[in-house]
CSV table of C-alpha atoms in Angstrom, one decimal:
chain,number,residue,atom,x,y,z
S,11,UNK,CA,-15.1,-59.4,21.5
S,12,UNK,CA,-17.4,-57.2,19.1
S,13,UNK,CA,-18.9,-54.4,21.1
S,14,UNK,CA,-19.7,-50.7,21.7
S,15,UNK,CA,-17.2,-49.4,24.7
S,16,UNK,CA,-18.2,-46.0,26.4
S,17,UNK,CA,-16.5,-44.1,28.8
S,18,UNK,CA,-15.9,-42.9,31.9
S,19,UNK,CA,-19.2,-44.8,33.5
S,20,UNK,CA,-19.4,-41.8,35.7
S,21,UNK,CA,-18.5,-38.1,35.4
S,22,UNK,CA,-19.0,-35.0,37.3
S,23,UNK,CA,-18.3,-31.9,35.9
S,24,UNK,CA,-18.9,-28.3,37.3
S,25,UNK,CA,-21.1,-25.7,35.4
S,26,UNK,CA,-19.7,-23.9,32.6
S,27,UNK,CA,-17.0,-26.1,31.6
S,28,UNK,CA,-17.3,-28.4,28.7
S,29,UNK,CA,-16.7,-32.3,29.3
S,30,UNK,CA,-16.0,-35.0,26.0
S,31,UNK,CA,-18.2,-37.9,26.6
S,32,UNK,CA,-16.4,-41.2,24.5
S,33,UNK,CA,-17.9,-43.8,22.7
S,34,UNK,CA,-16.1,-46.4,20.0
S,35,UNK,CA,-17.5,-49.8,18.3
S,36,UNK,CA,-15.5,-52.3,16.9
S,37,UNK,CA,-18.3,-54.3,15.6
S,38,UNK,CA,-17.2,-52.3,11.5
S,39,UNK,CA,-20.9,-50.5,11.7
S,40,UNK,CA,-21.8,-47.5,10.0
S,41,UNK,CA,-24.2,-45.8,11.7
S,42,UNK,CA,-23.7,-44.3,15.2
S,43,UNK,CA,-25.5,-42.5,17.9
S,44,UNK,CA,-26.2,-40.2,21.1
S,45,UNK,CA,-28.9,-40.6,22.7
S,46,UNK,CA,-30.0,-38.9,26.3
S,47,UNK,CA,-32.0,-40.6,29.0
S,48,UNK,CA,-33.7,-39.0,31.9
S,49,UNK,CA,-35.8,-40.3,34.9
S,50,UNK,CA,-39.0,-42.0,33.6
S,51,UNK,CA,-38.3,-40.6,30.5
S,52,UNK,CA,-38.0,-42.2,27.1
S,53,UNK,CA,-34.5,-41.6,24.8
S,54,UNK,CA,-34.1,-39.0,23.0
S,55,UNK,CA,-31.9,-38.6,20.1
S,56,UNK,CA,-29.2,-36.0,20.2
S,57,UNK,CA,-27.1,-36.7,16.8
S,58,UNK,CA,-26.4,-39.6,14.3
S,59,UNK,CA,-23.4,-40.3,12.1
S,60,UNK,CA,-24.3,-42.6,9.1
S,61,UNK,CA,-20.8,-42.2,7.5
S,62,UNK,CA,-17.5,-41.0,8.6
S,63,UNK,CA,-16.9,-37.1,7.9
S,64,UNK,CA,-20.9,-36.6,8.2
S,65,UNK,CA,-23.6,-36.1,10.9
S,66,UNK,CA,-26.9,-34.8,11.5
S,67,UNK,CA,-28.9,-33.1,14.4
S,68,UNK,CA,-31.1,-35.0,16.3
S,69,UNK,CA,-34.4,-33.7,18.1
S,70,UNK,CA,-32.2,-32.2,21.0
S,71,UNK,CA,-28.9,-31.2,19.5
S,72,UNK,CA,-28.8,-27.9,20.9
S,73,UNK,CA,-25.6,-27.4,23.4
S,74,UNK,CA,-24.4,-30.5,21.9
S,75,UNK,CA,-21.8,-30.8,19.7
S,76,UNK,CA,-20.0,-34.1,17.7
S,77,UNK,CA,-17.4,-35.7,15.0
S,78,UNK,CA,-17.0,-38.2,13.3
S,79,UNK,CA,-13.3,-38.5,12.1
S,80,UNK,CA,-12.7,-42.6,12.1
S,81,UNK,CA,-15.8,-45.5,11.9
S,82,UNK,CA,-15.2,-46.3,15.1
S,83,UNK,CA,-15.6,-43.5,16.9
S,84,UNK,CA,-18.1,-41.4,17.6
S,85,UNK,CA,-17.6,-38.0,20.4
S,86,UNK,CA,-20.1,-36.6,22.2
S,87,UNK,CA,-19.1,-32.8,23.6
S,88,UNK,CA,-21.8,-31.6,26.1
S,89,UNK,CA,-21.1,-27.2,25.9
S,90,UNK,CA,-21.7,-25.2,28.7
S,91,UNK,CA,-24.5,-24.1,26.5
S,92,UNK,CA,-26.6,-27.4,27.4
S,93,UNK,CA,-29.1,-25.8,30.2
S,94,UNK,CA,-29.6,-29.0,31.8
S,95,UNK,CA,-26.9,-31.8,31.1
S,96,UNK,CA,-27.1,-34.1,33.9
S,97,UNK,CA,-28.4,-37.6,32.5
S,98,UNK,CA,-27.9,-40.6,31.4
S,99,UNK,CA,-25.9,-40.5,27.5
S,100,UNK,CA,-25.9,-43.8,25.9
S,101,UNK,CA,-24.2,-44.5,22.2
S,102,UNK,CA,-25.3,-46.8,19.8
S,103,UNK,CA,-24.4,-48.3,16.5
S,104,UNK,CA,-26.0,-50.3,13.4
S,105,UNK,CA,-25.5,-51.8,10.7
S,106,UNK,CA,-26.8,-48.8,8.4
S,107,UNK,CA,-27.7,-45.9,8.8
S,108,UNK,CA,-31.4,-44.9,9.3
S,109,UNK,CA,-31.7,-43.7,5.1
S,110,UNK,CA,-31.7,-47.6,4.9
S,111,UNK,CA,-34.7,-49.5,4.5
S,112,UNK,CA,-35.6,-53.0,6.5
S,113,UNK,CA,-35.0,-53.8,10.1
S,114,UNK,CA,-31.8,-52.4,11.3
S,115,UNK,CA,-31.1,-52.6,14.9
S,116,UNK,CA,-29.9,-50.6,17.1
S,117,UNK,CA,-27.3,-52.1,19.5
S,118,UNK,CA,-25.7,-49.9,22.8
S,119,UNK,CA,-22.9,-49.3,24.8
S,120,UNK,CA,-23.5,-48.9,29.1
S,121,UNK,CA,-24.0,-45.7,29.1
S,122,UNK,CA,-22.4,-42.5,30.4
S,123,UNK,CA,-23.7,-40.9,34.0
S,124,UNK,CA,-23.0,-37.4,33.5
S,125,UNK,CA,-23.6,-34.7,36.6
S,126,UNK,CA,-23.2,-31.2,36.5
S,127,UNK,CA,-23.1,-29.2,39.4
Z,16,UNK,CA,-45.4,-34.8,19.7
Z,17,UNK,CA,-46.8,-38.5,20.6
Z,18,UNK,CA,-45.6,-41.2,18.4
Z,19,UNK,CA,-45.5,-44.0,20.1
Z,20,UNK,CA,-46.9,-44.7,23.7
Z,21,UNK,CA,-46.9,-47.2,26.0
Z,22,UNK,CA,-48.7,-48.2,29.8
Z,23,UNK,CA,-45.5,-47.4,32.2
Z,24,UNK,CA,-46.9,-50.0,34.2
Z,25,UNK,CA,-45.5,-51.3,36.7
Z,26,UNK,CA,-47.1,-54.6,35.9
Z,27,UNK,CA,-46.6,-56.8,39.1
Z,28,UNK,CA,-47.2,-60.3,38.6
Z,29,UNK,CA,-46.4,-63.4,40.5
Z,30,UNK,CA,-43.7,-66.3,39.3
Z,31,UNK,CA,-45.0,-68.2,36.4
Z,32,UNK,CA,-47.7,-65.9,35.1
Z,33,UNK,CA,-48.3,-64.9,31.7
Z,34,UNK,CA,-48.3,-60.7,30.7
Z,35,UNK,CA,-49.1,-58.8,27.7
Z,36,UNK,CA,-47.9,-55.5,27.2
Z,37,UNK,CA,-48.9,-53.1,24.1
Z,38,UNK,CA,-47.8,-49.9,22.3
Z,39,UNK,CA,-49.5,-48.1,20.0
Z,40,UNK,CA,-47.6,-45.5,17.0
Z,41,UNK,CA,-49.2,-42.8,15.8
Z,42,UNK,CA,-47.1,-42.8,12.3
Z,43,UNK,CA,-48.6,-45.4,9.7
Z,44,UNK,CA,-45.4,-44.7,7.5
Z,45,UNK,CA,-43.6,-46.9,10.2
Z,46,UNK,CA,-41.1,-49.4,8.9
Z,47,UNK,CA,-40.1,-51.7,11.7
Z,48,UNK,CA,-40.6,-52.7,15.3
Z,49,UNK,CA,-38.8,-53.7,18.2
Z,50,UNK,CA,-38.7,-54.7,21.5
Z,51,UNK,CA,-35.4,-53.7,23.7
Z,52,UNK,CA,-35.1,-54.4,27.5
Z,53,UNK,CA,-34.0,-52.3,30.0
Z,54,UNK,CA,-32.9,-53.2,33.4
Z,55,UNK,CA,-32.5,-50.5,36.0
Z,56,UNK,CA,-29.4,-48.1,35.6
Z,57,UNK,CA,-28.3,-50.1,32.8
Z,58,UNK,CA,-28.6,-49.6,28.6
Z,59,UNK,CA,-31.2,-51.0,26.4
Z,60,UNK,CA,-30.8,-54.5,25.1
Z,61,UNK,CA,-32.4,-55.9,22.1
Z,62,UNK,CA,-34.9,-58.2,23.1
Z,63,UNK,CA,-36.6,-59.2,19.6
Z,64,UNK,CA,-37.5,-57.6,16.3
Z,65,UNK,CA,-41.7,-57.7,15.8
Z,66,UNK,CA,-42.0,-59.4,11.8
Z,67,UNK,CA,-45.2,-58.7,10.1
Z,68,UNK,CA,-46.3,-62.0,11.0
Z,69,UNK,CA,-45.6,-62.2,14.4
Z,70,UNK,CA,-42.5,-63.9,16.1
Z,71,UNK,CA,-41.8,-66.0,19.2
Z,72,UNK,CA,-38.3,-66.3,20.9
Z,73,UNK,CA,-38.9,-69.1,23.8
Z,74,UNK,CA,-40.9,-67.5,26.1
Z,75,UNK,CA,-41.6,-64.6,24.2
Z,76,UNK,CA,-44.1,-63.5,21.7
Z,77,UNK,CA,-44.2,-60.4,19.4
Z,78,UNK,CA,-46.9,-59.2,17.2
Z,79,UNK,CA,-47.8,-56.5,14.8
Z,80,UNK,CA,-51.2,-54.8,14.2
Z,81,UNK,CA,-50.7,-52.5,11.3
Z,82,UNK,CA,-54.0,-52.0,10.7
Z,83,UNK,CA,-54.6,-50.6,14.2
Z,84,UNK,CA,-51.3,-49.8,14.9
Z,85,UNK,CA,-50.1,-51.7,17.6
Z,86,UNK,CA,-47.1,-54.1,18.6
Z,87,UNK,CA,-47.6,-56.4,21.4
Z,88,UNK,CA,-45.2,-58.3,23.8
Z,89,UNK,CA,-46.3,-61.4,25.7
Z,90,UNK,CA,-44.3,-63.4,27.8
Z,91,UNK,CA,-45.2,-66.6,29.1
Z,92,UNK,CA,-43.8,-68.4,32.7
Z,93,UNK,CA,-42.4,-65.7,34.0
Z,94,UNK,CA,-39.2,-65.7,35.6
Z,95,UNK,CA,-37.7,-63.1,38.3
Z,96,UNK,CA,-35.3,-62.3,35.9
Z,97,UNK,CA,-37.6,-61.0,33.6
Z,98,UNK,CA,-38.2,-58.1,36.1
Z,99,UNK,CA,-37.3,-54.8,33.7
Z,100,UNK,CA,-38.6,-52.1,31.8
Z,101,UNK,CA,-39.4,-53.2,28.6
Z,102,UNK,CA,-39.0,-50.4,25.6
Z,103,UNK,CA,-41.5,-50.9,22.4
Z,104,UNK,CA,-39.1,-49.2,19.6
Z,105,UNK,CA,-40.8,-48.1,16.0
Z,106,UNK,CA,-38.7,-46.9,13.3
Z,107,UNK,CA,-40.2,-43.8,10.5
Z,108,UNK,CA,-37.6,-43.7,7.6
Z,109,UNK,CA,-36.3,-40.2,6.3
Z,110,UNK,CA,-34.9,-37.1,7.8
Z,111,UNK,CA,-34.1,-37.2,11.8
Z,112,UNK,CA,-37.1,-39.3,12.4
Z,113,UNK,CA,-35.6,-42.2,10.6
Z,114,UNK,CA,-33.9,-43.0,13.4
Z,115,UNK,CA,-35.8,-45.3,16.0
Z,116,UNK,CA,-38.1,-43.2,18.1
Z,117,UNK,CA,-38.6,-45.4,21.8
Z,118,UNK,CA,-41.4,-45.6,24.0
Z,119,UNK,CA,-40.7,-44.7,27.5
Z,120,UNK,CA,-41.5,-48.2,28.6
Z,121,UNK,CA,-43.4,-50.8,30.6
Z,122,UNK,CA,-41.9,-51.6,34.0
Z,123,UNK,CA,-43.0,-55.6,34.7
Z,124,UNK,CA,-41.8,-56.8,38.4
Z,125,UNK,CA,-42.0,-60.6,38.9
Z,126,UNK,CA,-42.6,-61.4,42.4
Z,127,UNK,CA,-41.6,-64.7,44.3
């Protein structure tokens, strides 16, 4: 089955320590991304990967760090610089990437609950 | 920075009725619209893509308003299982903002 596999589901993590948050598609996309989700909030975008070996900041990349070594895989490292990491991280993948023109959805994996305490 | 914007509802509406939600962008440089669902605790799902000329999947019907800049959803006969938050989804192409920018979404509840 074709799909976009994150884990754990759930993680908690002390404060000050650094915690690797996976994500990997199979579905032969190039573009991938990290969103964040709080409570009644939209998502917001942390980075995006439109090729292997490249990435680019999103609007809140800061304590947030990525790679992008293989297609199908796509690392999210939430620093102990990130003042507030608790949330809700979702990946997502599509076909291109957004320097693409034309309708190019977004698909998701379930998400990563991350607390910090 | 308010670029797309949506009533967060909830919208509470008995079995069988018919609701319309809207969103409004604030970019007219936007390329292309969506609607994704999202039910509670759980990751957004594509629901439909919005086409210049309007769509309709079964029950559901997207339209665009470029001119006033506007996407609307309507669903018709609805079921419980429509209960969700529903995300309007606008793409701007070029830099960091070409990525899909989301609403923070309508919550419907479909009651018995």
């Amino acid at each position: 089955d074709g799909g976009i596999t994150q884990s754990p589901k759930y993680l908690f993590r002390k404060e000050g320590q650094n915690v690797t948050l996976s994500c990997e598609q199979n579905l032969n996309h190039d573009a991938m991304y990290w969103y964040r989700q709080d409570p009644g909030q939209g998502l917001r975008l942390i980075y995006y990967s439109q090729i292997v070996n490249d990435f680019q900041k999103g609007d809140i990349a800061e304590g947030y760090s990525v790679s992008r070594e293989k297609k199908e895989s796509f690392p999210l490292t939430v620093t102990s610089a990130q003042k507030n990491p608790t949330a809700f991280y979702l990946c997502a993948s599509s076909i291109f990437g957004p320097a693409t023109t034309g309708y190019n959805e977004q698909y998701f994996g379930p998400g990563t609950r991350l607390t910090v305490t | 920075r308010k670029e797309v914007e949506q009533d967060p509802g909830p919208f509470n509406v008995p079995e069988g009725a018919t609701v319309a939600f809207n969103c409004t962008y604030s970019n007219s440089a936007s390329q292309s619209f969506f609607w994704y669902r999202q039910d509670c605790r759980k990751e957004p799902k594509l629901l439909m893509s919005v086409y210049s000329s309007g769509n309709e999947d079964g029950r559901f019907t997207a339209q665009l308003n470029r001119a006033s800049q506007y996407i609307s959803l309507l669903i018709r006969d609805s079921k419980l299982s429509d209960s969700a938050t529903y995300l309007c989804v606008v793409t701007f192409y070029g830099g960091s903002q070409g990525n899909l920018i989301f609403g923070k979404g309508t919550k419907l509840s479909v009651k018995p």
